[in-house]
């Protein structure tokens, strides 16, 4: 259980294992349920187009306490694949992204921040973690640089 009291739904771990072990998915986007009591799968996809994935995060919506809808935080896991510049082959790194856009409500950001560790603990084998607060933080080139520690080739 997280500091916020949110629990991780079993489907989160199942989908993650499908991504990690059987490569069924390229990414998974997680969200908090509307009552903020459970972390659930928002979407799991085998689409390997980074821009499609990025758009889904940038456009994620969350219901606020007053019932209005606005930009919302999400968690995501992406299986980043890259070629080493040294020519030593292809590498994969499962990357955890904590997406918390600056435009999201303070309440939503706080609940997501206090629930993150519970999800991370449930997902064993995550290689890298990124905190992203604006669209530039999830440009593929900047993510790739972080994930590969600068060793990826073009």
PDB file of C-alpha atoms in Angstrom:
ATOM      1  CA  UNK A   1       0.000   0.000   0.000  1.00  0.00           C
ATOM      2  CA  UNK A   2       1.228   3.493  -0.805  1.00  0.00           C
ATOM      3  CA  UNK A   3       1.450   6.524   1.467  1.00  0.00           C
ATOM      4  CA  UNK A   4      -1.777   7.755  -0.111  1.00  0.00           C
ATOM      5  CA  UNK A   5      -3.454   4.451   0.732  1.00  0.00           C
ATOM      6  CA  UNK A   6      -3.790   3.434  -2.919  1.00  0.00           C
ATOM      7  CA  UNK A   7      -3.247  -0.231  -3.705  1.00  0.00           C
ATOM      8  CA  UNK A   8      -1.848  -1.720  -6.908  1.00  0.00           C
ATOM      9  CA  UNK A   9      -4.387  -3.775  -8.887  1.00  0.00           C
ATOM     10  CA  UNK A  10      -3.205  -7.259  -9.871  1.00  0.00           C
ATOM     11  CA  UNK A  11      -3.813  -6.352 -13.542  1.00  0.00           C
ATOM     12  CA  UNK A  12      -0.912  -3.871 -13.274  1.00  0.00           C
ATOM     13  CA  UNK A  13       1.570  -6.609 -12.403  1.00  0.00           C
ATOM     14  CA  UNK A  14       0.092  -9.049 -14.935  1.00  0.00           C
ATOM     15  CA  UNK A  15       0.373  -6.517 -17.781  1.00  0.00           C
ATOM     16  CA  UNK A  16       3.910  -5.599 -16.689  1.00  0.00           C
ATOM     17  CA  UNK A  17       4.981  -9.254 -16.716  1.00  0.00           C
ATOM     18  CA  UNK A  18       3.456  -9.600 -20.203  1.00  0.00           C
ATOM     19  CA  UNK A  19       5.610  -6.648 -21.321  1.00  0.00           C
ATOM     20  CA  UNK A  20       8.767  -7.828 -19.567  1.00  0.00           C
ATOM     21  CA  UNK A  21       8.680 -11.571 -20.144  1.00  0.00           C
ATOM     22  CA  UNK A  22       6.671 -12.207 -23.296  1.00  0.00           C
ATOM     23  CA  UNK A  23       7.154  -8.809 -25.001  1.00  0.00           C
ATOM     24  CA  UNK A  24       3.381  -8.690 -25.548  1.00  0.00           C
ATOM     25  CA  UNK A  25       3.367  -4.915 -25.009  1.00  0.00           C
ATOM     26  CA  UNK A  26       5.720  -2.047 -25.845  1.00  0.00           C
ATOM     27  CA  UNK A  27       4.257   0.174 -23.137  1.00  0.00           C
ATOM     28  CA  UNK A  28       1.721   0.333 -20.339  1.00  0.00           C
ATOM     29  CA  UNK A  29       0.113   3.486 -18.989  1.00  0.00           C
ATOM     30  CA  UNK A  30      -1.204   3.327 -15.429  1.00  0.00           C
ATOM     31  CA  UNK A  31      -3.572   5.675 -13.634  1.00  0.00           C
ATOM     32  CA  UNK A  32      -5.284   6.044 -10.310  1.00  0.00           C
ATOM     33  CA  UNK A  33      -8.930   5.006 -10.230  1.00  0.00           C
ATOM     34  CA  UNK A  34     -11.440   7.870  -9.982  1.00  0.00           C
ATOM     35  CA  UNK A  35     -11.685   7.358  -6.203  1.00  0.00           C
ATOM     36  CA  UNK A  36      -7.835   7.343  -5.893  1.00  0.00           C
ATOM     37  CA  UNK A  37      -7.989   4.010  -4.057  1.00  0.00           C
ATOM     38  CA  UNK A  38      -6.295   1.793  -6.634  1.00  0.00           C
ATOM     39  CA  UNK A  39      -3.663   2.012  -9.370  1.00  0.00           C
ATOM     40  CA  UNK A  40      -5.069   0.410 -12.532  1.00  0.00           C
ATOM     41  CA  UNK A  41      -4.032  -0.114 -16.148  1.00  0.00           C
ATOM     42  CA  UNK A  42      -5.154   2.799 -18.319  1.00  0.00           C
ATOM     43  CA  UNK A  43      -3.797   1.254 -21.519  1.00  0.00           C
ATOM     44  CA  UNK A  44      -1.396  -1.477 -22.618  1.00  0.00           C
ATOM     45  CA  UNK A  45      -0.215  -1.423 -26.216  1.00  0.00           C
ATOM     46  CA  UNK A  46       2.194  -3.132 -28.595  1.00  0.00           C
ATOM     47  CA  UNK A  47       2.418   0.056 -30.726  1.00  0.00           C
ATOM     48  CA  UNK A  48       6.113   0.983 -30.883  1.00  0.00           C
ATOM     49  CA  UNK A  49       5.580   4.534 -32.171  1.00  0.00           C
ATOM     50  CA  UNK A  50       7.011   6.746 -29.402  1.00  0.00           C
ATOM     51  CA  UNK A  51       5.048   9.800 -30.578  1.00  0.00           C
ATOM     52  CA  UNK A  52       1.713   7.967 -30.164  1.00  0.00           C
ATOM     53  CA  UNK A  53       2.737   6.979 -26.636  1.00  0.00           C
ATOM     54  CA  UNK A  54       3.941  10.517 -25.851  1.00  0.00           C
ATOM     55  CA  UNK A  55       0.662  12.051 -27.071  1.00  0.00           C
ATOM     56  CA  UNK A  56      -1.321   9.754 -24.782  1.00  0.00           C
ATOM     57  CA  UNK A  57       0.654  10.990 -21.777  1.00  0.00           C
ATOM     58  CA  UNK A  58       0.530  14.648 -22.791  1.00  0.00           C
ATOM     59  CA  UNK A  59      -3.255  14.453 -23.322  1.00  0.00           C
ATOM     60  CA  UNK A  60      -4.086  12.344 -20.241  1.00  0.00           C
ATOM     61  CA  UNK A  61      -7.111  13.660 -18.357  1.00  0.00           C
ATOM     62  CA  UNK A  62      -7.993  13.385 -14.675  1.00  0.00           C
ATOM     63  CA  UNK A  63     -11.233  14.193 -12.896  1.00  0.00           C
ATOM     64  CA  UNK A  64     -10.730  16.783 -10.196  1.00  0.00           C
ATOM     65  CA  UNK A  65     -12.553  16.757  -6.843  1.00  0.00           C
ATOM     66  CA  UNK A  66     -15.056  19.327  -8.119  1.00  0.00           C
ATOM     67  CA  UNK A  67     -15.927  17.090 -11.069  1.00  0.00           C
ATOM     68  CA  UNK A  68     -14.084  19.132 -13.682  1.00  0.00           C
ATOM     69  CA  UNK A  69     -11.626  17.419 -16.011  1.00  0.00           C
ATOM     70  CA  UNK A  70      -8.091  18.640 -16.581  1.00  0.00           C
ATOM     71  CA  UNK A  71      -4.581  17.516 -17.475  1.00  0.00           C
ATOM     72  CA  UNK A  72      -3.637  14.583 -15.332  1.00  0.00           C
ATOM     73  CA  UNK A  73      -0.626  12.670 -14.107  1.00  0.00           C
ATOM     74  CA  UNK A  74       0.084   9.086 -15.140  1.00  0.00           C
ATOM     75  CA  UNK A  75       2.659   6.389 -14.582  1.00  0.00           C
ATOM     76  CA  UNK A  76       4.024   4.516 -17.556  1.00  0.00           C
ATOM     77  CA  UNK A  77       6.408   1.706 -18.334  1.00  0.00           C
ATOM     78  CA  UNK A  78       8.061   1.693 -21.758  1.00  0.00           C
ATOM     79  CA  UNK A  79      10.408  -0.940 -23.149  1.00  0.00           C
ATOM     80  CA  UNK A  80      13.002   1.375 -24.697  1.00  0.00           C
ATOM     81  CA  UNK A  81      15.082  -0.287 -27.403  1.00  0.00           C
ATOM     82  CA  UNK A  82      18.223   1.319 -28.775  1.00  0.00           C
ATOM     83  CA  UNK A  83      21.332   0.604 -30.814  1.00  0.00           C
ATOM     84  CA  UNK A  84      24.695   1.114 -29.126  1.00  0.00           C
ATOM     85  CA  UNK A  85      26.865   3.711 -30.883  1.00  0.00           C
ATOM     86  CA  UNK A  86      29.834   1.375 -30.462  1.00  0.00           C
ATOM     87  CA  UNK A  87      28.138  -1.129 -32.782  1.00  0.00           C
ATOM     88  CA  UNK A  88      27.848  -3.710 -29.998  1.00  0.00           C
ATOM     89  CA  UNK A  89      24.195  -4.400 -30.761  1.00  0.00           C
ATOM     90  CA  UNK A  90      20.730  -3.585 -29.511  1.00  0.00           C
ATOM     91  CA  UNK A  91      19.788  -3.021 -25.864  1.00  0.00           C
ATOM     92  CA  UNK A  92      16.429  -2.872 -24.100  1.00  0.00           C
ATOM     93  CA  UNK A  93      15.732  -1.009 -20.883  1.00  0.00           C
ATOM     94  CA  UNK A  94      12.383  -1.085 -19.152  1.00  0.00           C
ATOM     95  CA  UNK A  95      11.816   2.521 -18.163  1.00  0.00           C
ATOM     96  CA  UNK A  96       9.386   3.786 -15.529  1.00  0.00           C
ATOM     97  CA  UNK A  97       8.030   7.255 -16.277  1.00  0.00           C
ATOM     98  CA  UNK A  98       6.277   9.338 -13.655  1.00  0.00           C
ATOM     99  CA  UNK A  99       4.332  11.864 -15.739  1.00  0.00           C
ATOM    100  CA  UNK A 100       3.094  14.805 -13.689  1.00  0.00           C
ATOM    101  CA  UNK A 101       2.373  17.770 -15.978  1.00  0.00           C
ATOM    102  CA  UNK A 102       2.794  21.243 -14.534  1.00  0.00           C
ATOM    103  CA  UNK A 103      -0.846  22.015 -15.522  1.00  0.00           C
ATOM    104  CA  UNK A 104      -2.273  19.186 -13.380  1.00  0.00           C
ATOM    105  CA  UNK A 105      -4.027  20.109 -10.145  1.00  0.00           C
ATOM    106  CA  UNK A 106      -1.916  20.195  -6.987  1.00  0.00           C
ATOM    107  CA  UNK A 107      -4.124  17.530  -5.428  1.00  0.00           C
ATOM    108  CA  UNK A 108      -3.667  15.131  -8.382  1.00  0.00           C
ATOM    109  CA  UNK A 109       0.095  15.655  -8.355  1.00  0.00           C
ATOM    110  CA  UNK A 110       0.285  15.001  -4.615  1.00  0.00           C
ATOM    111  CA  UNK A 111      -1.744  11.779  -4.780  1.00  0.00           C
ATOM    112  CA  UNK A 112       0.304  10.475  -7.713  1.00  0.00           C
ATOM    113  CA  UNK A 113       3.581  11.376  -6.019  1.00  0.00           C
ATOM    114  CA  UNK A 114       2.595   9.575  -2.810  1.00  0.00           C
ATOM    115  CA  UNK A 115       1.382   6.468  -4.696  1.00  0.00           C
ATOM    116  CA  UNK A 116       4.375   6.039  -7.019  1.00  0.00           C
ATOM    117  CA  UNK A 117       6.545   3.874  -4.753  1.00  0.00           C
ATOM    118  CA  UNK A 118       3.821   1.254  -4.294  1.00  0.00           C
ATOM    119  CA  UNK A 119       3.629   0.729  -8.057  1.00  0.00           C
ATOM    120  CA  UNK A 120       7.404   0.740  -8.494  1.00  0.00           C
ATOM    121  CA  UNK A 121       7.786  -1.904  -5.764  1.00  0.00           C
ATOM    122  CA  UNK A 122       5.218  -4.115  -7.521  1.00  0.00           C
ATOM    123  CA  UNK A 123       7.062  -3.923 -10.865  1.00  0.00           C
ATOM    124  CA  UNK A 124      10.314  -5.817 -10.437  1.00  0.00           C
ATOM    125  CA  UNK A 125      13.063  -5.317 -12.991  1.00  0.00           C
ATOM    126  CA  UNK A 126      12.566  -1.662 -13.933  1.00  0.00           C
ATOM    127  CA  UNK A 127      15.960  -0.437 -15.161  1.00  0.00           C
ATOM    128  CA  UNK A 128      15.492   3.339 -15.245  1.00  0.00           C
ATOM    129  CA  UNK A 129      13.124   5.902 -13.774  1.00  0.00           C
ATOM    130  CA  UNK A 130      12.264   9.294 -15.241  1.00  0.00           C
ATOM    131  CA  UNK A 131      10.312  12.140 -13.713  1.00  0.00           C
ATOM    132  CA  UNK A 132       8.591  14.147 -16.464  1.00  0.00           C
ATOM    133  CA  UNK A 133       6.741  17.421 -15.922  1.00  0.00           C
ATOM    134  CA  UNK A 134       6.401  18.875 -19.416  1.00  0.00           C
ATOM    135  CA  UNK A 135       6.264  17.592 -22.980  1.00  0.00           C
ATOM    136  CA  UNK A 136       9.979  18.301 -23.560  1.00  0.00           C
ATOM    137  CA  UNK A 137      10.858  15.839 -20.769  1.00  0.00           C
ATOM    138  CA  UNK A 138       9.392  13.013 -22.844  1.00  0.00           C
ATOM    139  CA  UNK A 139      10.936  13.816 -26.210  1.00  0.00           C
ATOM    140  CA  UNK A 140      12.402  10.519 -27.404  1.00  0.00           C
ATOM    141  CA  UNK A 141      15.934  11.876 -27.810  1.00  0.00           C
ATOM    142  CA  UNK A 142      16.116  13.147 -24.226  1.00  0.00           C
ATOM    143  CA  UNK A 143      14.613   9.913 -22.854  1.00  0.00           C
ATOM    144  CA  UNK A 144      17.033   7.861 -24.953  1.00  0.00           C
ATOM    145  CA  UNK A 145      19.999   9.864 -23.687  1.00  0.00           C
ATOM    146  CA  UNK A 146      18.989   9.199 -20.076  1.00  0.00           C
ATOM    147  CA  UNK A 147      18.093   5.540 -20.571  1.00  0.00           C
ATOM    148  CA  UNK A 148      21.228   4.663 -22.553  1.00  0.00           C
ATOM    149  CA  UNK A 149      23.487   6.887 -20.402  1.00  0.00           C
ATOM    150  CA  UNK A 150      24.593   8.538 -23.658  1.00  0.00           C
ATOM    151  CA  UNK A 151      25.698   5.266 -25.300  1.00  0.00           C
ATOM    152  CA  UNK A 152      22.948   5.065 -27.940  1.00  0.00           C
ATOM    153  CA  UNK A 153      23.810   5.690 -31.586  1.00  0.00           C
ATOM    154  CA  UNK A 154      21.616   7.411 -34.129  1.00  0.00           C
TER     155      UNK A 154
END
